[in-house]
Coordinates of N, CA and C in Angstrom, one line a residue:
L20 N 27.6 -19.3 -39.7 CA 26.3 -19.9 -39.6 C 25.1 -19.0 -39.0
Y21 N 25.5 -18.3 -38.0 CA 24.6 -17.6 -37.2 C 23.9 -16.4 -38.1
G22 N 24.7 -15.7 -39.0 CA 24.1 -14.7 -39.8 C 23.3 -15.3 -40.9
R23 N 23.3 -16.5 -41.2 CA 22.5 -17.2 -42.4 C 21.2 -17.7 -41.7
L24 N 21.0 -17.8 -40.6 CA 19.8 -18.3 -40.1 C 18.7 -17.4 -39.8
E25 N 17.4 -17.6 -40.2 CA 16.3 -16.9 -39.9 C 15.3 -17.6 -39.2
P26 N 15.2 -17.4 -37.9 CA 14.1 -18.2 -37.0 C 12.7 -17.9 -37.5
A27 N 12.0 -19.0 -37.8 CA 10.5 -18.9 -38.0 C 9.8 -20.2 -37.7
W28 N 8.8 -20.1 -36.9 CA 8.0 -21.5 -36.6 C 7.2 -21.7 -37.8
A29 N 6.5 -20.6 -38.2 CA 5.6 -20.8 -39.4 C 5.4 -19.3 -40.0
I30 N 5.2 -19.3 -41.3 CA 5.0 -18.0 -41.9 C 3.9 -18.3 -43.0
T31 N 3.1 -17.4 -43.4 CA 2.2 -17.5 -44.4 C 2.7 -17.6 -45.8
V32 N 2.0 -18.1 -46.6 CA 2.4 -18.2 -48.1 C 2.7 -16.8 -48.6
H33 N 2.0 -15.9 -48.3 CA 2.0 -14.5 -48.7 C 3.4 -14.0 -48.3
K34 N 3.5 -14.0 -46.9 CA 4.8 -13.7 -46.4 C 6.0 -14.3 -46.9
A35 N 5.9 -15.6 -47.4 CA 7.1 -16.2 -48.2 C 7.2 -15.9 -49.7
Q36 N 6.3 -15.1 -50.3 CA 6.6 -14.7 -51.6 C 7.9 -14.1 -51.9
G37 N 8.6 -14.4 -52.8 CA 9.9 -13.8 -53.1 C 11.0 -14.5 -52.4
S38 N 10.7 -15.5 -51.6 CA 11.8 -16.1 -50.8 C 11.7 -17.7 -51.3
E39 N 12.8 -18.4 -51.0 CA 13.0 -19.8 -51.2 C 13.5 -20.5 -50.0
Y40 N 13.1 -21.7 -49.9 CA 13.5 -22.6 -48.7 C 13.7 -23.9 -49.3
N41 N 14.7 -24.6 -48.6 CA 15.0 -25.9 -49.1 C 13.7 -26.9 -49.0
S42 N 13.1 -26.9 -47.9 CA 11.8 -27.7 -47.6 C 10.8 -26.9 -47.0
I43 N 9.5 -27.1 -47.6 CA 8.4 -26.5 -46.8 C 7.3 -27.5 -46.5
A44 N 6.6 -27.2 -45.5 CA 5.4 -27.9 -45.2 C 4.2 -27.0 -45.4
V45 N 3.0 -27.4 -46.1 CA 2.0 -26.7 -46.3 C 0.9 -27.4 -45.5
I46 N 0.3 -26.8 -44.6 CA -0.7 -27.0 -43.6 C -2.0 -26.8 -44.2
L47 N -2.8 -27.8 -44.6 CA -4.0 -27.6 -45.3 C -5.2 -27.5 -44.2
P48 N -6.2 -26.6 -44.4 CA -7.2 -26.5 -43.5 C -8.3 -27.8 -43.7
A49 N -8.8 -28.2 -42.4 CA -9.8 -29.4 -42.6 C -11.1 -28.9 -43.3
A50 N -11.5 -27.7 -43.0 CA -12.8 -27.3 -43.5 C -12.4 -26.5 -44.9
P51 N -13.4 -26.4 -45.8 CA -13.2 -25.6 -46.9 C -13.1 -24.2 -46.6
V52 N -12.1 -23.4 -47.1 CA -12.0 -22.0 -46.8 C -11.7 -21.4 -48.2
R53 N -12.1 -20.2 -48.2 CA -12.0 -19.4 -49.6 C -10.7 -19.1 -49.9
P54 N -9.7 -18.8 -49.1 CA -8.3 -18.4 -49.6 C -7.7 -19.5 -50.1
L55 N -8.0 -20.8 -49.9 CA -7.1 -21.9 -50.4 C -7.5 -22.2 -52.0
T56 N -6.7 -21.6 -52.7 CA -6.9 -21.7 -54.2 C -5.7 -22.4 -54.9
R57 N -5.8 -22.6 -56.1 CA -4.9 -23.2 -57.0 C -3.7 -22.2 -57.0
E58 N -4.0 -21.0 -57.0 CA -2.8 -20.0 -57.1 C -2.0 -19.9 -55.9
L59 N -2.7 -20.0 -54.8 CA -2.0 -20.0 -53.5 C -1.1 -21.4 -53.3
L60 N -1.8 -22.5 -53.8 CA -0.9 -23.8 -53.7 C 0.3 -23.7 -54.6
Y61 N 0.2 -23.1 -55.7 CA 1.3 -22.8 -56.8 C 2.3 -22.0 -56.1
T62 N 1.9 -20.9 -55.5 CA 2.9 -20.0 -54.9 C 3.7 -20.8 -53.6
A63 N 2.9 -21.6 -52.9 CA 3.5 -22.4 -51.9 C 4.6 -23.3 -52.4
I64 N 4.2 -24.1 -53.3 CA 5.0 -25.0 -54.0 C 6.3 -24.4 -54.5
T65 N 6.2 -23.4 -55.2 CA 7.3 -22.7 -55.8 C 8.3 -22.0 -54.8
R66 N 8.0 -22.0 -53.6 CA 8.9 -21.4 -52.6 C 9.9 -22.5 -52.2
A67 N 9.8 -23.8 -52.5 CA 10.6 -25.0 -52.1 C 11.7 -25.2 -53.1
R68 N 12.8 -25.5 -52.8 CA 13.9 -25.6 -53.6 C 13.9 -27.3 -53.9
H69 N 13.7 -28.1 -52.8 CA 14.0 -29.5 -52.9 C 12.7 -30.2 -52.3
A70 N 11.9 -29.9 -51.4 CA 10.8 -30.9 -51.0 C 9.6 -30.0 -50.5
V71 N 8.5 -30.6 -50.8 CA 7.2 -30.0 -50.3 C 6.4 -31.1 -49.6
T72 N 5.9 -30.8 -48.4 CA 5.2 -31.8 -47.6 C 3.7 -31.0 -47.5
F73 N 2.7 -31.8 -47.8 CA 1.3 -31.3 -47.6 C 0.9 -32.2 -46.3
V74 N 0.3 -31.3 -45.3 CA -0.2 -31.9 -44.2 C -1.7 -31.6 -44.3
G75 N -2.6 -32.7 -44.2 CA -4.0 -32.5 -44.3 C -4.5 -33.6 -45.3
S76 N -5.9 -33.5 -45.4 CA -6.4 -34.6 -46.2 C -6.2 -34.5 -47.7
P77 N -6.3 -35.5 -48.5 CA -6.2 -35.3 -49.9 C -7.5 -34.6 -50.4
E78 N -8.6 -34.7 -49.7 CA -9.8 -33.9 -50.2 C -9.5 -32.4 -50.0
A79 N -8.9 -31.9 -48.9 CA -8.4 -30.5 -48.8 C -7.6 -30.2 -49.9
L80 N -6.6 -30.9 -50.2 CA -5.7 -30.5 -51.4 C -6.5 -30.4 -52.7
Q81 N -7.4 -31.4 -52.9 CA -8.2 -31.3 -54.2 C -9.1 -30.1 -54.2
R82 N -9.7 -29.8 -53.0 CA -10.5 -28.7 -53.1 C -9.7 -27.4 -53.5
G83 N -8.4 -27.3 -52.9 CA -7.7 -26.2 -53.3 C -7.3 -26.1 -54.8
V84 N -7.0 -27.2 -55.3 CA -6.4 -27.4 -56.8 C -7.8 -27.1 -57.6
E85 N -8.9 -27.3 -57.2 CA -10.2 -27.1 -58.0 C -10.5 -25.7 -58.0
R86 N -10.2 -25.0 -56.9 CA -10.7 -23.5 -56.9 C -9.7 -22.7 -57.4
S87 N -10.0 -21.7 -58.4 CA -9.1 -20.8 -58.8 C -9.8 -19.3 -58.7
I88 N -8.9 -18.4 -58.7 CA -9.3 -17.0 -58.6 C -9.7 -16.5 -60.0
E89 N -10.9 -15.8 -60.0 CA -11.2 -15.2 -61.2 C -10.8 -13.8 -61.0
R90 N -10.0 -13.3 -61.9 CA -9.4 -11.7 -61.9 C -10.6 -10.9 -62.4
A91 N -10.7 -9.8 -62.0 CA -11.8 -8.7 -62.3 C -11.1 -7.4 -62.1
S92 N -10.1 -7.1 -63.0 CA -9.5 -5.7 -62.8 C -10.2 -4.7 -63.6
G93 N -11.1 -5.0 -64.5 CA -11.7 -4.0 -65.2 C -10.9 -3.5 -66.4
L94 N -9.8 -4.1 -66.7 CA -8.9 -3.4 -67.7 C -9.6 -3.5 -69.1
I95 N -10.2 -4.6 -69.4 CA -10.7 -4.8 -70.7 C -11.9 -3.7 -70.9
D96 N -12.6 -3.4 -69.7 CA -13.7 -2.4 -70.0 C -13.0 -1.0 -70.2
M97 N -12.0 -0.8 -69.4 CA -11.2 0.5 -69.6 C -10.7 0.7 -71.0
L98 N -10.1 -0.3 -71.4 CA -9.6 -0.3 -73.0 C -10.7 -0.1 -73.8
D99 N -11.9 -0.7 -73.7 CA -12.9 -0.4 -74.5 C -13.5 1.0 -74.6
E100 N -13.3 1.7 -73.4 CA -13.8 3.2 -73.4 C -12.8 4.1 -74.1
I101 N -11.6 3.7 -74.4 CA -10.6 4.7 -75.1 C -11.1 4.7 -76.4
D102 N -11.0 6.1 -76.8 CA -11.5 6.5 -78.1 C -10.4 6.0 -79.1
E103 N -10.8 5.5 -80.2 CA -9.8 5.1 -81.2 C -9.6 6.3 -82.2
P104 N -8.3 6.5 -82.5 CA -8.0 7.6 -83.3 C -8.6 7.7 -84.7

């Protein structure tokens, strides 16, 4: 059992990417914050095998669900600049 435990009081969603846990708790900020997005919530939820608990107001969760990241990689512009044969 000792070799299978990894102590952690809390870690960020980003730190948890690529890992899975039986249960997770997502602590939602009381005030609106920019990093809380639909994509971040999705990543948090998909870290749990069995249970997810949200700690915070329903309004905070709703704000996160409604905010989405707009990607701006510039890929389309770069592809448009490629000369066609």
